[in-house]
XYZ file of C-alpha atoms in Angstrom:
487
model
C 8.177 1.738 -15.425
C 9.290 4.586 -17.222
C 11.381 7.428 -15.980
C 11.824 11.584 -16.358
C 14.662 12.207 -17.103
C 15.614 16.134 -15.486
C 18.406 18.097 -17.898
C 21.170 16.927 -15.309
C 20.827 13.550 -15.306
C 23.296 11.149 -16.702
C 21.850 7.906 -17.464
C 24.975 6.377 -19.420
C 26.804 5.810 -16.528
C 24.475 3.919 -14.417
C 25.684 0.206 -14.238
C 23.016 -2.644 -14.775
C 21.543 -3.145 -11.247
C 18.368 -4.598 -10.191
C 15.808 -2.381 -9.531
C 13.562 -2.574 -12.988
C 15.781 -6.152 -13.969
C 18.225 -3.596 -15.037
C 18.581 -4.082 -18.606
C 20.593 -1.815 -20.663
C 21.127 -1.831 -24.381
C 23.480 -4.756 -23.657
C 20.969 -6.951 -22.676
C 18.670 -6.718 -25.984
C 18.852 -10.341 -27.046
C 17.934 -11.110 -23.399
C 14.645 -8.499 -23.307
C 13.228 -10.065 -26.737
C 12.762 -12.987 -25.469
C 11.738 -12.306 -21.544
C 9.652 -9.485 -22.427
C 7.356 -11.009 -25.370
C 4.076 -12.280 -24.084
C 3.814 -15.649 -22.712
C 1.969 -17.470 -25.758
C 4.675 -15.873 -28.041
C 7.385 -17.698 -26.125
C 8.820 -21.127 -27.634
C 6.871 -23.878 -25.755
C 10.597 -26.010 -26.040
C 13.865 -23.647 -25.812
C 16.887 -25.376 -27.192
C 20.033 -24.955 -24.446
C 22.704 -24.161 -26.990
C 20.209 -21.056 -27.950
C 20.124 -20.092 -24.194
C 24.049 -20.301 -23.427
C 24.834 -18.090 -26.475
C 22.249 -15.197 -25.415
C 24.092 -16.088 -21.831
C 27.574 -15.055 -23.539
C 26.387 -12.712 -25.414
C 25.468 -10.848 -22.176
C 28.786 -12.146 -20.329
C 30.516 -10.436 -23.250
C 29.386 -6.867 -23.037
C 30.800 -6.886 -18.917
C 33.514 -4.606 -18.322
C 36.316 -5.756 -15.896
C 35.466 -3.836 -13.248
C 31.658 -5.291 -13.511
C 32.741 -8.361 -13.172
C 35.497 -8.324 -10.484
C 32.303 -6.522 -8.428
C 30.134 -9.542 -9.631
C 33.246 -12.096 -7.687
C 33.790 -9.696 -4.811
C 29.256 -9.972 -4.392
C 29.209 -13.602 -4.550
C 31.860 -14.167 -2.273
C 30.543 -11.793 0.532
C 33.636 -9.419 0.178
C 32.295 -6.530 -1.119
C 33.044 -2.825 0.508
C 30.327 -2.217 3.124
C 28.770 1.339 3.331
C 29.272 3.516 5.866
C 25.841 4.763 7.179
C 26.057 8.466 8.687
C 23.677 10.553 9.606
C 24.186 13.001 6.298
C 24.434 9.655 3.796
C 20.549 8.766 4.745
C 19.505 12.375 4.957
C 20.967 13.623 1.443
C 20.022 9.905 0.334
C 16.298 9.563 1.715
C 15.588 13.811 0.172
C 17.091 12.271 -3.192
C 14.655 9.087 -3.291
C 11.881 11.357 -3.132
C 13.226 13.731 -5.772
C 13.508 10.539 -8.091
C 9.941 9.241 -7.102
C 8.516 12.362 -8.298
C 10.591 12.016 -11.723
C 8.777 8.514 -11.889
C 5.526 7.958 -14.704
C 2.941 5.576 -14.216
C 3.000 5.901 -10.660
C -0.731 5.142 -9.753
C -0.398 2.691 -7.096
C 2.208 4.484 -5.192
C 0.528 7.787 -5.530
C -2.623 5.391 -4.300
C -0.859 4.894 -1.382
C 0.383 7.996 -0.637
C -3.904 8.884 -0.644
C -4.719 6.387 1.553
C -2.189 6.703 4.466
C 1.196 9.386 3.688
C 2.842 8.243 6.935
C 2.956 4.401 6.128
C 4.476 5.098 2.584
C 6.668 8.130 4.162
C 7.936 6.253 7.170
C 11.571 6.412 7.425
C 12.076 3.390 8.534
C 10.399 1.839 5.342
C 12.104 3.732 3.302
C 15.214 3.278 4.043
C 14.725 -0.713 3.357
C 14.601 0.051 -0.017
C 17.553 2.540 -0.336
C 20.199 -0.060 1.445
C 18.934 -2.763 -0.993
C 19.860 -0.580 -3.805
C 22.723 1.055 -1.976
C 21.589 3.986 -1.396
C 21.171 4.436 -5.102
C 18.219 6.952 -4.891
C 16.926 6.228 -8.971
C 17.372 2.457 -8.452
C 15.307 2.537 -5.342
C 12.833 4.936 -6.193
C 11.686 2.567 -9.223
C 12.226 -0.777 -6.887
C 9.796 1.410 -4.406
C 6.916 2.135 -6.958
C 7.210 -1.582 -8.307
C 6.515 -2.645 -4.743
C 3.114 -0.936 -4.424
C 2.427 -2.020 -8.549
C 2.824 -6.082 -7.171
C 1.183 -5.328 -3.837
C -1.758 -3.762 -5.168
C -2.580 -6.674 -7.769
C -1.803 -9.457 -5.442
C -3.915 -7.795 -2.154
C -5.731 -5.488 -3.458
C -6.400 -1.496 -1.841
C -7.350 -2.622 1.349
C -4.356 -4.089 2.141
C -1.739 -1.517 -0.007
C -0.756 0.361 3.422
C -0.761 -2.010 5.895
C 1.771 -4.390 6.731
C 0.852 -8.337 5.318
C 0.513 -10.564 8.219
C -0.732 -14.152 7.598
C -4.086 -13.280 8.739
C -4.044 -11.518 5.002
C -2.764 -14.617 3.359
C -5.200 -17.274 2.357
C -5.402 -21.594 2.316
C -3.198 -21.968 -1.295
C -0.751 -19.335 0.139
C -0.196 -20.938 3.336
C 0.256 -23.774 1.346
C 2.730 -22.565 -0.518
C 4.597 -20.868 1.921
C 5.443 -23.924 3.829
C 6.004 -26.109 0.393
C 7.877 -23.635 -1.599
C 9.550 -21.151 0.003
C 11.757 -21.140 2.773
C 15.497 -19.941 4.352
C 17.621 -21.508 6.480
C 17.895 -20.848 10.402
C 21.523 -19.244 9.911
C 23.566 -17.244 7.689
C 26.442 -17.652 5.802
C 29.859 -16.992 6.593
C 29.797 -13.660 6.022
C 26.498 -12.819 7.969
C 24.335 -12.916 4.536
C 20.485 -14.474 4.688
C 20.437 -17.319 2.867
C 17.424 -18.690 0.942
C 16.036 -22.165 0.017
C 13.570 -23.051 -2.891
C 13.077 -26.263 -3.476
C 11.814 -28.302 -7.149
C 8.651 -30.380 -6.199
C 8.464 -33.737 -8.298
C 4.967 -32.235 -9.278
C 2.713 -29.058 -8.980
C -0.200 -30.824 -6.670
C 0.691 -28.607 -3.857
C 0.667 -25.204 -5.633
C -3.015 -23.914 -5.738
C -2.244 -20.856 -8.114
C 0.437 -18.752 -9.306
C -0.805 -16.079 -7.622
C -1.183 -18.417 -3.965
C 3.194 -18.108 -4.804
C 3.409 -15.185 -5.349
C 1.314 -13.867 -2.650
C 3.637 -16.453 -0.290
C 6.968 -14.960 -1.836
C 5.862 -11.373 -1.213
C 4.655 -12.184 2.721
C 7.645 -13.847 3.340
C 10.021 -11.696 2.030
C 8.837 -8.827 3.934
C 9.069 -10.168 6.791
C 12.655 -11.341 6.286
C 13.455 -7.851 4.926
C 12.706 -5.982 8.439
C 15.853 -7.468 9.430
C 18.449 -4.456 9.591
C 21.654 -7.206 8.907
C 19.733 -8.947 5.767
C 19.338 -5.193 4.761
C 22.859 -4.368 5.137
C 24.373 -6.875 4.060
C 21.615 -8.639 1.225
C 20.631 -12.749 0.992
C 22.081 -15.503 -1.175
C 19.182 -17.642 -3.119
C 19.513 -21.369 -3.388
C 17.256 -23.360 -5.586
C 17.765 -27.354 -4.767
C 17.192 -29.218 -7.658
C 19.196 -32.426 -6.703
C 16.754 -35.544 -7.074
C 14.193 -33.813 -9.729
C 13.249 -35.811 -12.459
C 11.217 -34.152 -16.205
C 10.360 -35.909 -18.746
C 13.266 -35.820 -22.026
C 11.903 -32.541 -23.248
C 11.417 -30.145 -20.662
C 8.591 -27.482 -21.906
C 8.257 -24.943 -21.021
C 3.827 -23.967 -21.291
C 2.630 -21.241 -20.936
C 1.590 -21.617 -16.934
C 5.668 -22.346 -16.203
C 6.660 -19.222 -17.700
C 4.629 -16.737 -16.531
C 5.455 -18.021 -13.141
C 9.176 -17.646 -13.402
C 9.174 -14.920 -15.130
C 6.471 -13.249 -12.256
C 8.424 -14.682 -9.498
C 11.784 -13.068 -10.485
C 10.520 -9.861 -11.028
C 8.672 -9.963 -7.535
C 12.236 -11.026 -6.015
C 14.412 -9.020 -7.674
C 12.654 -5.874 -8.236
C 9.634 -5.373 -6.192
C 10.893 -5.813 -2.468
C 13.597 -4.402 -0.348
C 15.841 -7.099 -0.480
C 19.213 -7.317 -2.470
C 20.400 -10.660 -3.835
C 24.257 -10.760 -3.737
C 24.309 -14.303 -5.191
C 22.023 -17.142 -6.457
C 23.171 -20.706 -6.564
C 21.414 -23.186 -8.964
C 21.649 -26.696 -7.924
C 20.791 -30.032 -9.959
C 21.539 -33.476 -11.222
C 19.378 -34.017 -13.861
C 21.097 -32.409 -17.314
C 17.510 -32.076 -18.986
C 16.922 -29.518 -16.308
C 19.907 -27.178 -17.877
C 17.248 -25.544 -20.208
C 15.231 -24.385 -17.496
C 18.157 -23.022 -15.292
C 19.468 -20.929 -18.548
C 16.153 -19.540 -19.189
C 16.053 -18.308 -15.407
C 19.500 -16.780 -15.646
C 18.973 -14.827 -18.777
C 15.961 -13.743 -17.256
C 17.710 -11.584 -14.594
C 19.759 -9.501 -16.908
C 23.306 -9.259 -16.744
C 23.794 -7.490 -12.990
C 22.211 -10.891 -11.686
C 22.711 -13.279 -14.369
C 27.091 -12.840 -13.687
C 26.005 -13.347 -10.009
C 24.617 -17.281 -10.926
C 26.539 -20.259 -10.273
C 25.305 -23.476 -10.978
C 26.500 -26.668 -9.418
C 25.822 -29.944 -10.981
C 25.882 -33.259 -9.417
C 26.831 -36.370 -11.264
C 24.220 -38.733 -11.568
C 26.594 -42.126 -10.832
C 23.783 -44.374 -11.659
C 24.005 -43.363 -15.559
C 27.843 -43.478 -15.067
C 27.614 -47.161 -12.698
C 24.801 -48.917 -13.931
C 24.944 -51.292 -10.850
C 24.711 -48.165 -8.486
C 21.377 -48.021 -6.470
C 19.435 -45.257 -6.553
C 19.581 -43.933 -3.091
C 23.021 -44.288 -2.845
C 23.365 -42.323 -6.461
C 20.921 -39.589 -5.219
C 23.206 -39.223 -2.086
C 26.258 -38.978 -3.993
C 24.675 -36.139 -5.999
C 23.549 -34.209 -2.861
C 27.259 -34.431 -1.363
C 28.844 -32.849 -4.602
C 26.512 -29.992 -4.812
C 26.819 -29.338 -1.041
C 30.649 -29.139 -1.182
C 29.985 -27.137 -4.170
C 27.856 -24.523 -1.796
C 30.989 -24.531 1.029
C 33.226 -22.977 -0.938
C 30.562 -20.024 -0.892
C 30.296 -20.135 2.635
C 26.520 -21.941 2.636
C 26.264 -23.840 5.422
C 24.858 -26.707 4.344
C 24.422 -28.476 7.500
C 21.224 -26.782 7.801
C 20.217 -27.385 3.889
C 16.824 -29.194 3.178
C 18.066 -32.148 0.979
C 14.012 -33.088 0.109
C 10.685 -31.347 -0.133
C 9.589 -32.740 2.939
C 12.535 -31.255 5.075
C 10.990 -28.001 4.562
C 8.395 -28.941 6.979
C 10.457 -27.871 9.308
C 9.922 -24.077 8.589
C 6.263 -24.905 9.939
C 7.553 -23.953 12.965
C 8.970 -20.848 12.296
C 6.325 -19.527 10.570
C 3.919 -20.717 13.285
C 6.028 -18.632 15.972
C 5.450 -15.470 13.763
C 1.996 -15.827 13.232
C 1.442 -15.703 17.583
C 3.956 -12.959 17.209
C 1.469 -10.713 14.563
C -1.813 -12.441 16.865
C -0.194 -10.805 19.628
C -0.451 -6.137 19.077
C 0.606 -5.864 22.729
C 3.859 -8.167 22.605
C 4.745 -6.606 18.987
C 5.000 -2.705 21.029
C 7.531 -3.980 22.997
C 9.325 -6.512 21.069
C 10.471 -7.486 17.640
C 10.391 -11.138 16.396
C 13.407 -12.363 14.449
C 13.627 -15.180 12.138
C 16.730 -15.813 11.708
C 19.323 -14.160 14.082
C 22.321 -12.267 13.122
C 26.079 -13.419 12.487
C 27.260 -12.042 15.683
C 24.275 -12.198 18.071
C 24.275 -14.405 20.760
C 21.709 -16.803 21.444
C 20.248 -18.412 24.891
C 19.698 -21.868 24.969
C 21.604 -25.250 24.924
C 22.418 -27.528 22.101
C 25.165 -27.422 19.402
C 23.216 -24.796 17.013
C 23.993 -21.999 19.703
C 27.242 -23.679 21.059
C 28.327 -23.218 17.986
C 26.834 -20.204 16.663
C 29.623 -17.073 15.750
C 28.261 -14.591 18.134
C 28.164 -17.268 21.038
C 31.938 -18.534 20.064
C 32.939 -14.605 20.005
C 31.477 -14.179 23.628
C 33.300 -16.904 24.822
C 36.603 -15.844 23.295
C 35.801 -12.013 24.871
C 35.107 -14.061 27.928
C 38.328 -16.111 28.254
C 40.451 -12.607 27.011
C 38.675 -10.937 30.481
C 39.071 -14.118 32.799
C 41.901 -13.590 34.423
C 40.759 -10.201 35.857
C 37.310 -11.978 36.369
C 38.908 -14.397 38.395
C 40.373 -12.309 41.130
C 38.097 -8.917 41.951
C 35.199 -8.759 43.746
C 31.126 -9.839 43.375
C 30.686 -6.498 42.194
C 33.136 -5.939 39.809
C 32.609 -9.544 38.197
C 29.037 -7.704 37.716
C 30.609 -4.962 36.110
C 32.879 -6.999 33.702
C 30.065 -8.897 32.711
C 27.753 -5.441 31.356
C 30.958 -4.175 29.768
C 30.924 -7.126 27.570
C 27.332 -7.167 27.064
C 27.748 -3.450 26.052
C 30.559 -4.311 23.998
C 28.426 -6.631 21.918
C 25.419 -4.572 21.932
C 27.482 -1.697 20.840
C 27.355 -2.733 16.873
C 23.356 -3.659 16.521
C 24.315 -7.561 18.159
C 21.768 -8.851 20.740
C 21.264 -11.148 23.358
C 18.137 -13.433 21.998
C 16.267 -16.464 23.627
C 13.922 -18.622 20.940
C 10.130 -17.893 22.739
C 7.005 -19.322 21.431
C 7.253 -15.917 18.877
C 10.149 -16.649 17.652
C 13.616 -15.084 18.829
C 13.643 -12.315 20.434
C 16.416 -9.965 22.489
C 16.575 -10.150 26.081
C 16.831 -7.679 28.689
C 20.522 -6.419 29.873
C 20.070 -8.252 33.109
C 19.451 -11.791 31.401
C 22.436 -10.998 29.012
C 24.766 -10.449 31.997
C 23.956 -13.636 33.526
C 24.320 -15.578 30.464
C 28.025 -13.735 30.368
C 28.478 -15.307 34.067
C 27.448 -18.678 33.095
C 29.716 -18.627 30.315
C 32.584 -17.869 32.983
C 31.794 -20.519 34.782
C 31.684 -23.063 31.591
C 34.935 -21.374 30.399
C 36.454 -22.369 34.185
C 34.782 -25.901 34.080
C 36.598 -26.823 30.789
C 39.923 -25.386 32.186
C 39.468 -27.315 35.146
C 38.350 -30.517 32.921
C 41.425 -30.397 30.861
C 43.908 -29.706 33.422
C 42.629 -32.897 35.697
C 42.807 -34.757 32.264
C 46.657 -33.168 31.756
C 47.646 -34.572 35.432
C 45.834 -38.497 35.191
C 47.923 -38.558 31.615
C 50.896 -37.260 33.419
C 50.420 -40.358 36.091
C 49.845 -42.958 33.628
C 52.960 -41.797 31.781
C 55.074 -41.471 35.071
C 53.298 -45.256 35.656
């Protein structure tokens, strides 16, 4: 994707970022050997090769790059301040760089077809937060996205939104085998991603089936205005996977990591903030380095791997299962000190079963046009929303535990005015979480969705009333202790 450069622009000062894999002159070594065809590629890569191209890369990072790289991983990066003049000047400077853009055919396809799909603000400002608000960046991440829509859909389907009903038996397959994310975020509020290694390839129809899976699902996740904000963290589970002593590397394995990055990285609005490799099997270390020098340097400084020790090499009388277990409990502590909750990690292929579900409530959500004019389906709700329901996922989710701290800070008033101004209390605190894009959402058979105000206020009184039964609860416990001691 090449671009036009106008007499004012200053291309030496951009810093590698991921819109076209971002390579810069520093990354040379790295772009020989992604960039050659797939049957010129070594069928066996030798690690030691791998890790010096890695350094090489590391090398060429200035300071500030790399503190940015720490501050990404770690969810402590600056957030941007979204006025109303940022995404004005911002949205009139992606189109200045799309039109600076060559080889533009599918976009400018698009643009035929249906100007008010490609056009819509809403879209397009998806792409501008995941580069943020870079205007070049996102102008070549938005013309890549039509480029891998048209060749895995074709035109019928370049400006219209994918919905399952687009996807076909292999992709569905591979969408509940593959690909998945976990039902909450990380400590900082970031999505957080799952892919998991499969002992063997029986369950992958195509590379294309992937890909097509990939691109659904990572639409969908992208209409998410927190996962925009804010980006996703990629885990790849590799804890349990077993090659043979060489791992090669044909010509089927790396077109479909190479494909599958760029799709990722480059061709949907969706920033990745971090990526966390995860394995106990040492041959697999080839594979893993060939993946990081394939993003570039912007991503590849943004990798951690995590290796678990396989104790049955070290303790020859150690079972398997318990060896297997060890190695899952050392890469999960591993991913806590990143914030990953890992109570909610899928250890084994099968666990990702479990995102049958989730995709089944979104496919009644896109079967249902009236329901989707009045209501959005979300697949994974925010840090700070609160959810309906019982059970220890939304006792213990942040939003609810913030509600109940907002409720005890208010319960003293709450506790002595009248019907009507306990109402009152309750929508100021509704309004006070609503006030910074929160909601109020109840899991439905389409998946979770916000509630009205008048359901939110009631699920403010009925936290009152818990918030009073466990006062009550520990002060009856404080007395009987106080009569068994006076006993």
């Amino acid at each position: 994707m090449e671009r036009i450069e106008s007499p004012t622009d200053d291309t030496s000062s951009i810093a590698p970022s991921e819109a076209d894999l971002y390579f810069d002159e520093r990354d040379d070594e790295g772009v020989k050997i992604i960039n050659q065809s797939n049957s010129n590629l070594p069928d066996v890569m030798e690690s030691t090769h791998i890790d010096s191209l890695i350094a090489q890369q590391m090398s060429k990072l200035s300071t500030d790059e790399r503190e940015k790289a720490y501050f990404d991983i770690h969810g402590i990066a600056n957030a941007i301040e979204e006025t109303p003049e940022l995404v004005q000047t911002r949205m009139q400077a992606l189109d200045d760089e799309i039109g600076l853009l060559k080889e533009t055919a599918a976009y400018q396809l698009a643009m035929t077809q249906n100007p008010a799909f490609v056009q819509d603000a809403a879209f397009r400002l998806k792409f501008l937060r995941a580069d943020k608000f870079d205007a070049k960046k996102a102008a070549l991440r938005l013309a890549r996205h039509f480029d891998v829509k048209l060749d895995l859909f074709g035109p019928s389907k370049l400006v219209q939104d994918i919905q399952q009903a687009d996807l076909e038996e292999g992709d569905i397959d591979a969408l509940l085998v593959f690909i998945g994310h976990l039902p909450i975020r990380d400590s900082v509020g970031r999505l957080v991603r799952v892919t998991m290694a499969q002992k063997d390839d029986a369950h992958m129809k195509s590379e294309e089936a992937v890909m097509r899976a990939l691109f659904y699902s990572l639409m969908v996740l992208s209409d998410d205005e927190e996962t925009q904000k804010k980006g996703a963290v990629l885990v790849s589970w590799a804890v349990g996977f077993r090659q043979p002593p060489r791992v090669k590397m044909g010509p089927r394995f790396k077109s479909a990591v190479w494909a599958m990055v760029k799709l990722a990285m480059t061709a949907v609005p969706m920033r990745h903030e971090a990526i966390h490799l995860c394995y106990d099997n040492l041959l697999l270390a080839p594979v893993l380095a060939l993946v990081k020098v394939s993003l570039g340097m912007y991503l590849g400084v943004r990798v951690r791997t995590h290796y678990g020790k396989e104790k049955k090499a070290l303790e020859p009388n150690y079972s398997l299962l318990l060896s297997r277990a060890g190695n899952e409990a050392e890469c999960q502590r591993k991913l806590q000190t990143f914030g990953i909750p890992t109570s909610a990690m899928p250890l084994n292929p099968s666990d990702m079963a479990a995102l049958e579900q989730v995709w089944t409530k979104r496919k009644n959500y896109e079967m249902d046009p009236g329901f989707k004019t009045t209501k959005n389906s979300i697949l994974v709700p925010g840090h700070l929303d609160v959810l309906l329901g019982r059970g220890r996922r939304c006792q213990e989710h942040i939003g609810n535990m913030r509600l109940r701290n907002l409720v005890e800070d208010c319960k003293p008033v709450y506790d002595n005015v009248s019907r009507k101004e306990k109402t009152l209390i309750s929508q100021e605190i509704v309004e006070t979480i609503k006030k910074n894009s929160d909601h109020f959402l109840k899991d439905e058979d389409v998946g979770w969705v916000e509630v009205d105000d008048q359901i939110a206020r009631l699920k403010v009184s009925h936290t009152f009333r818990d918030v009073s039964k466990d006062a009550n609860k520990t002060k009856a416990g404080g007395v009987a202790a106080k009569r068994e001691r006076d006993a």
